Short mmCIF file of C-alpha atoms in Angstrom, two decimals:
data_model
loop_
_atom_site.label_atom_id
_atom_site.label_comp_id
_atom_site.label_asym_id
_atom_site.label_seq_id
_atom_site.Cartn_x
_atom_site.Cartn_y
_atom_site.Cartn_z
CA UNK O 1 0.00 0.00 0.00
CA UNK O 2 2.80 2.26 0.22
CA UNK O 3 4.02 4.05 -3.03
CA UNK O 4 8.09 3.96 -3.00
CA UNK O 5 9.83 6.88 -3.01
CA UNK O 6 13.61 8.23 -4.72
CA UNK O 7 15.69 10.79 -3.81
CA UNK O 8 18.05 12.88 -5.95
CA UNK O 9 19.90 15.49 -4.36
CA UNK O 10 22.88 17.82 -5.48
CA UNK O 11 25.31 20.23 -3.10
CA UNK O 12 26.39 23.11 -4.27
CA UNK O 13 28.45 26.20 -3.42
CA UNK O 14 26.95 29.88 -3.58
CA UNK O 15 28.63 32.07 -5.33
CA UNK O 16 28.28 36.17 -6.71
CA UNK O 17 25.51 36.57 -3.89
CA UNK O 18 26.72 40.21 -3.00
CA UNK O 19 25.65 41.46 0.32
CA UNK O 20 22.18 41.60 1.76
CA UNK O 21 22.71 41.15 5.64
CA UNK O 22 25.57 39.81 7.61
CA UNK O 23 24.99 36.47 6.55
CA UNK O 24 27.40 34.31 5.42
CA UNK O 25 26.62 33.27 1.54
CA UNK O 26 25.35 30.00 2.62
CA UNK O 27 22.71 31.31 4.93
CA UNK O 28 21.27 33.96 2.65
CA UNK O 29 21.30 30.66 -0.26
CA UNK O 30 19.03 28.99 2.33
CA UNK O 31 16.50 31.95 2.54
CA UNK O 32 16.45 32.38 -0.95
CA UNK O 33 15.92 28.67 -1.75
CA UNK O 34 13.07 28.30 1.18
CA UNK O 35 11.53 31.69 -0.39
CA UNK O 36 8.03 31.14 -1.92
CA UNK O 37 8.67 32.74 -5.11
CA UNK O 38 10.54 29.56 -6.03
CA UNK O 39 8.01 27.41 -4.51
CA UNK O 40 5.55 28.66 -6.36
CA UNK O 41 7.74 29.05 -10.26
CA UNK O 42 8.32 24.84 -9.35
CA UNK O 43 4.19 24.14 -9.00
CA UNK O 44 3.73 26.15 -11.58
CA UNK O 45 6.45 25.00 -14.48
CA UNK O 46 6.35 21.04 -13.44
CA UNK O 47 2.76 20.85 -12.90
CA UNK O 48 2.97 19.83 -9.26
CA UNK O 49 -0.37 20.26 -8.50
CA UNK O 50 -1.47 17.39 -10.58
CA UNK O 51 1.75 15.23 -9.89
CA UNK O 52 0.76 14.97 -6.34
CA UNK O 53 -3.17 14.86 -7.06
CA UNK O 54 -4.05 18.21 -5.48
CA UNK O 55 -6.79 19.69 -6.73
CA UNK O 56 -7.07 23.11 -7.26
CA UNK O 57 -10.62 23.40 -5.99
CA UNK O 58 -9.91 21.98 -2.81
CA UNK O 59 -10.84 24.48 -0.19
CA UNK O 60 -7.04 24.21 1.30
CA UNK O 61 -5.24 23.55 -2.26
CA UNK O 62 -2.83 26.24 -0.65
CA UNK O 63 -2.01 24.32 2.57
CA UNK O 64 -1.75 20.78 0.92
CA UNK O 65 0.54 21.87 -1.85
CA UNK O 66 3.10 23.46 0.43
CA UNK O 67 2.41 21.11 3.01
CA UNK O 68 3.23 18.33 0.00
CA UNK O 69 6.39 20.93 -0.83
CA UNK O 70 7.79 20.73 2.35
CA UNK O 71 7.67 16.66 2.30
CA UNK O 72 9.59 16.83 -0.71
CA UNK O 73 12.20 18.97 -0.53
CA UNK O 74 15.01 20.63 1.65
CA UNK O 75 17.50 22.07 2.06
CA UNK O 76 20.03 22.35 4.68
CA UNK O 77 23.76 23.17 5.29
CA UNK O 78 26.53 20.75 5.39
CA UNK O 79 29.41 21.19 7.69
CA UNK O 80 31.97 22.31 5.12
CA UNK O 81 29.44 25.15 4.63
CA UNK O 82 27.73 23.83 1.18
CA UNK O 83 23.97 23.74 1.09
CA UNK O 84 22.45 20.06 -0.11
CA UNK O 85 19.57 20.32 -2.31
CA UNK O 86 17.30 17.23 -2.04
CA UNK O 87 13.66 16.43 -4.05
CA UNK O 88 12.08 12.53 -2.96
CA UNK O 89 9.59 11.52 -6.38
CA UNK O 90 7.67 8.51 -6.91
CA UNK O 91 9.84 8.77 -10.52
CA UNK O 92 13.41 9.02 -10.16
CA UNK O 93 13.79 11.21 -13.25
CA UNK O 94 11.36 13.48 -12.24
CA UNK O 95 13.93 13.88 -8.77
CA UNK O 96 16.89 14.13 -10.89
CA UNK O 97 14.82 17.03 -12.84
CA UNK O 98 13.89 18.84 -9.60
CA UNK O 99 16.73 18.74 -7.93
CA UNK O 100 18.49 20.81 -11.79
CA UNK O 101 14.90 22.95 -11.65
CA UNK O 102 15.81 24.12 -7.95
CA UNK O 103 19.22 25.40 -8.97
CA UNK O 104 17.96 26.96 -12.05
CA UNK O 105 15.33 28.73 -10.37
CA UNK O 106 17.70 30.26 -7.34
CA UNK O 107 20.13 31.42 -10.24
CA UNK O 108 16.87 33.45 -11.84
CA UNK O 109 15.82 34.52 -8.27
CA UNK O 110 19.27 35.70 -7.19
CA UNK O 111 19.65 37.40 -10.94
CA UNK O 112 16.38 39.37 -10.35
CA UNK O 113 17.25 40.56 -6.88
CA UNK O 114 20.58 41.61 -8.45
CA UNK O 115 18.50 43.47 -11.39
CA UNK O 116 16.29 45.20 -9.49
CA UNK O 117 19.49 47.03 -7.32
CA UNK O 118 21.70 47.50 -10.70
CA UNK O 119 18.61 48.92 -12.75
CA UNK O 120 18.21 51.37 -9.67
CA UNK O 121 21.75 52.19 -9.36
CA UNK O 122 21.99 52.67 -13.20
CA UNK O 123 19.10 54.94 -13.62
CA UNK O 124 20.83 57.32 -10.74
CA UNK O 125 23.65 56.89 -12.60
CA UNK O 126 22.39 58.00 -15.93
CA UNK O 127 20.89 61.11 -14.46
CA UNK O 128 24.55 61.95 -13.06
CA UNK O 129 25.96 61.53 -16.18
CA UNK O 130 23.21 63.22 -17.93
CA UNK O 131 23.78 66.77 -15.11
CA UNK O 132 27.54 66.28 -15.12
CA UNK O 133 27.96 65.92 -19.38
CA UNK O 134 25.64 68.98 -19.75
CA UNK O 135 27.75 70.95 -17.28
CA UNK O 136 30.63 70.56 -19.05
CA UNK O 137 29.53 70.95 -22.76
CA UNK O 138 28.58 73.85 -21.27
CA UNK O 139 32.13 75.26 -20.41
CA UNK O 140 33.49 73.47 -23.25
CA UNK O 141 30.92 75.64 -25.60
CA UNK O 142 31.68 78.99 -23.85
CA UNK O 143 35.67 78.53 -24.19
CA UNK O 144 35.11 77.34 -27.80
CA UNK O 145 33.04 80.62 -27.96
CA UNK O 146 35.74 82.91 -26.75
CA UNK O 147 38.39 80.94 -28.38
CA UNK O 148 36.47 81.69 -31.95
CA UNK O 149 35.83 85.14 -31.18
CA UNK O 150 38.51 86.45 -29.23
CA UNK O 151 40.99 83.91 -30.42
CA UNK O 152 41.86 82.41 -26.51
CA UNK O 153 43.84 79.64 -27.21
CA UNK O 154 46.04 79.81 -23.57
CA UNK O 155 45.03 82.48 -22.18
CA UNK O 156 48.33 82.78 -19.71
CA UNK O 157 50.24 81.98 -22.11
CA UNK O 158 49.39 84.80 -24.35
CA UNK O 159 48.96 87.42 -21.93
CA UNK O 160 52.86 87.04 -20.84
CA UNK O 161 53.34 87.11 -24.50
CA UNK O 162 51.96 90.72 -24.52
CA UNK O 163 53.03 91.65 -21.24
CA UNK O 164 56.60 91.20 -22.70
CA UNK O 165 56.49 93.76 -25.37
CA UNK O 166 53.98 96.23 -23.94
CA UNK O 167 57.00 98.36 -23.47
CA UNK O 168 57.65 98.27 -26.93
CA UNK O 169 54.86 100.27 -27.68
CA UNK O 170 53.48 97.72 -30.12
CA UNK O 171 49.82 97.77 -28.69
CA UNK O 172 49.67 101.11 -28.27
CA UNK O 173 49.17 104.26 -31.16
CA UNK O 174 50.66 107.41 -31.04
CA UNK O 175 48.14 108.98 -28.53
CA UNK O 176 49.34 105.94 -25.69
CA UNK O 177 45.75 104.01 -26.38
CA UNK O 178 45.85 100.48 -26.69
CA UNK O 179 45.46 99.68 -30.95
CA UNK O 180 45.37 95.85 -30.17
CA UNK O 181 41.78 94.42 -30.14
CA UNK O 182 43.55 91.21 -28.56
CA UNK O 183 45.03 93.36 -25.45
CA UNK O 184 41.60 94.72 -24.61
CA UNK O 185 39.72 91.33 -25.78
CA UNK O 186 42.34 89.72 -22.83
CA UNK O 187 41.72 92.51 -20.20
CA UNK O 188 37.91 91.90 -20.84
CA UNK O 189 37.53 87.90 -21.25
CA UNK O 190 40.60 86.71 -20.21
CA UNK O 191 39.54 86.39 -16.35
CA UNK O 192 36.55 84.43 -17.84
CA UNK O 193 38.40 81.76 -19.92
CA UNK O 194 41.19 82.01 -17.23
CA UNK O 195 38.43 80.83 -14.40
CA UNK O 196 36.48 78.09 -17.04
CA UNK O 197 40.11 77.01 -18.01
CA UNK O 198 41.07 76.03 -14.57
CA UNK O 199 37.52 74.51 -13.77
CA UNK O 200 37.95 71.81 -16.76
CA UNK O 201 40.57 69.68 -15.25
CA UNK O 202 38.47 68.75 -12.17
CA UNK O 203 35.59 68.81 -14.06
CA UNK O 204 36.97 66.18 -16.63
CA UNK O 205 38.40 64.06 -13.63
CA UNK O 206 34.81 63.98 -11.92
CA UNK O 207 32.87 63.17 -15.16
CA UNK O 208 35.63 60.21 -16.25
CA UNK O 209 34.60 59.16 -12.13
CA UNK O 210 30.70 59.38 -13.19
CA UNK O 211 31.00 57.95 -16.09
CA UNK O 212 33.28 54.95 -14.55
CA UNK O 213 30.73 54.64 -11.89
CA UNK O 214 27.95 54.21 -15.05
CA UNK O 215 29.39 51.63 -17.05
CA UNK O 216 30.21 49.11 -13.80
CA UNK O 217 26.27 49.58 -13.03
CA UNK O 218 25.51 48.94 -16.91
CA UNK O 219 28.01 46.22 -17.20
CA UNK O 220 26.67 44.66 -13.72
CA UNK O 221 23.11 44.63 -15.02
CA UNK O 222 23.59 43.15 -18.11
CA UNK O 223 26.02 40.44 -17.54
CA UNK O 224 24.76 36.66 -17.63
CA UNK O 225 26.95 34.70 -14.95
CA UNK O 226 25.81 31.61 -12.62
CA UNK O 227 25.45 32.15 -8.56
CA UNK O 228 26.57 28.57 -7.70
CA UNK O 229 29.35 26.46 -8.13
CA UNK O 230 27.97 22.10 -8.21
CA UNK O 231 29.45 19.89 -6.29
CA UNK O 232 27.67 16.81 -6.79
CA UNK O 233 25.01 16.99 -9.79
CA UNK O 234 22.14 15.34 -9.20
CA UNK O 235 21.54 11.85 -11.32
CA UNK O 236 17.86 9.91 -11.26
CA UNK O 237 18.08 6.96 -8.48
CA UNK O 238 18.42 3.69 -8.97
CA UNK O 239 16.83 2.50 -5.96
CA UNK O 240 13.89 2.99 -4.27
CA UNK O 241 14.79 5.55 -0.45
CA UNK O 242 11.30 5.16 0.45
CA UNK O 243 10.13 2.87 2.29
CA UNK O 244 13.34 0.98 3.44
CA UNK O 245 13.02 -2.21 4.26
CA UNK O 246 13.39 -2.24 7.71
CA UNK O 247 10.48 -0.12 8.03
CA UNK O 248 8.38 -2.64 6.91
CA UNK O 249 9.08 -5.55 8.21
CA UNK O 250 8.52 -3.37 11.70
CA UNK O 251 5.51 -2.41 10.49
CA UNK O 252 4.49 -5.85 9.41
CA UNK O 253 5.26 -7.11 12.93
CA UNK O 254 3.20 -4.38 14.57
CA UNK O 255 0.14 -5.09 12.23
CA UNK O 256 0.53 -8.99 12.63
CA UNK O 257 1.18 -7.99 16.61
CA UNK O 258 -2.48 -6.20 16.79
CA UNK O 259 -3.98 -8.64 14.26
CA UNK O 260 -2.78 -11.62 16.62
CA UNK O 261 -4.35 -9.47 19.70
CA UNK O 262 -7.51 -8.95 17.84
CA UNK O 263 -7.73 -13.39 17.26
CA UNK O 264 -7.14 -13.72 20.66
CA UNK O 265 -9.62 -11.38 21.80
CA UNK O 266 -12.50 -12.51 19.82
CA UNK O 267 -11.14 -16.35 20.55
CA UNK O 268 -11.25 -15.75 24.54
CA UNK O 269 -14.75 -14.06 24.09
CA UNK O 270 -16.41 -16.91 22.59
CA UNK O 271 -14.46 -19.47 24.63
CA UNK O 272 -15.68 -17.40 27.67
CA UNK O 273 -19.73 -17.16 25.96
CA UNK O 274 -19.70 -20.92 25.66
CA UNK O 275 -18.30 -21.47 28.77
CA UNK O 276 -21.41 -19.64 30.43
#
């Protein structure tokens, strides 16, 4: 009367977690395996429902398929800090199948948790690129401006240029009035292209920083990479794990134990009716 059982199992290593608490990897694998999202993608994708003959009209459908869940699986540490993944089946490839769905499903659990921070911390990202580019096209446009009009190219480099011969009266007519247009274009703009010219190398240092920061959150959210390392893969069983055989011959002698009590009884009773 009692339908055998298999078990496949697999350990594994975590690995790329991240930090979420002060957990050790193996720990937060644990929560994230017991979590009912992945509960739930299992019952959904393999059908569970109907492998275990639940029906989903049954007023507690919800508290006999996790209650069927939790006979089915676990998951637990092992002492070199590895977590063993274990699914019992009435079909052994259906264990062996579980046991690779469990893994595939914490690696797509894990990879939204990690998508949901890195699209966050990319769209914050973006924005600071965004304010810190337009900053800076903005100085780059005005010293392009002055550089077209006023023709700035290094602005302390020129002005010692004309400092040098200003007592050479080439800048100046007759009547001791500057005739240059580039002397009073430098008296006029030069503090201006002076001040943006000394604001672009930090500027250009911080954006290369922002711009760093955006491409590891870009790069983080759109790589593909696994969040466990296997140990032991799992493999479909080729012998039954439940129920062992010393289970039932103890419950054969229990049963043959009450039905022998039962004989006696009724034997007694009807020895003790005639007697009367």
């Amino acid at each position: 009367f009692i339908q055998p059982k298999y078990k496949s199992f697999a350990i594994v290593y975590p690995d790329n977690l991240g930090e979420y608490s002060e957990e050790s990897q193996t720990e937060q694998m644990l929560e994230i395996l017991n979590s009912g999202d992945i509960r739930d993608d299992l019952v959904e994708e393999y059908n569970l429902d109907v492998h275990y003959e639940i029906d989903k009209s049954y007023k507690y459908y919800k508290t006999a398929i996790i209650g069927k869940y939790s006979d089915n699986f676990s998951f637990r540490k092992t002492e070199n800090e590895a977590v063993k993944i274990e699914v019992l089946d009435t079909d052994p490839e259906m264990a062996s199948d579980l046991v690779d769905a469990v893994i595939e499903a914490f690696h797509g659990k894990v990879r939204d948790m990690h998508n949901a921070k890195y699209q966050e911390d990319l769209e914050v990202r973006t924005r600071e690129l965004t304010r810190e580019k337009k900053y800076l096209d903005s100085l780059v446009g005005r010293m392009s401006e002055l550089g077209e009009k006023y023709g700035f190219v290094d602005i302390t480099t020129q002005a010692e240029g004309m400092f040098a011969d200003i007592n050479s009266g080439r800048y100046y007519n007759s009547q001791g009035l500057a005739s240059n247009p580039t002397l009073k274009n430098i008296g006029k703009y030069g503090p201006e292209f002076f001040k943006i010219s000394e604001m672009m190398e930090p500027m250009l240092k911080r954006y290369a920083e922002v711009l760093t920061k955006h491409n590891d959150a870009y790069r983080e959210l759109n790589k593909e990479i696994t969040y466990t390392n296997i140990v032991s893969n799992p493999f479909p069983a080729d012998k039954k794990f439940w129920p062992k055989r010393s289970v039932i011959v103890l419950m054969s002698i229990f049963l043959t134990l009450i039905l022998a009590l039962i004989v006696i009884g009724v034997i007694e009773n009807r020895a003790y009716s005639e007697s009367k």
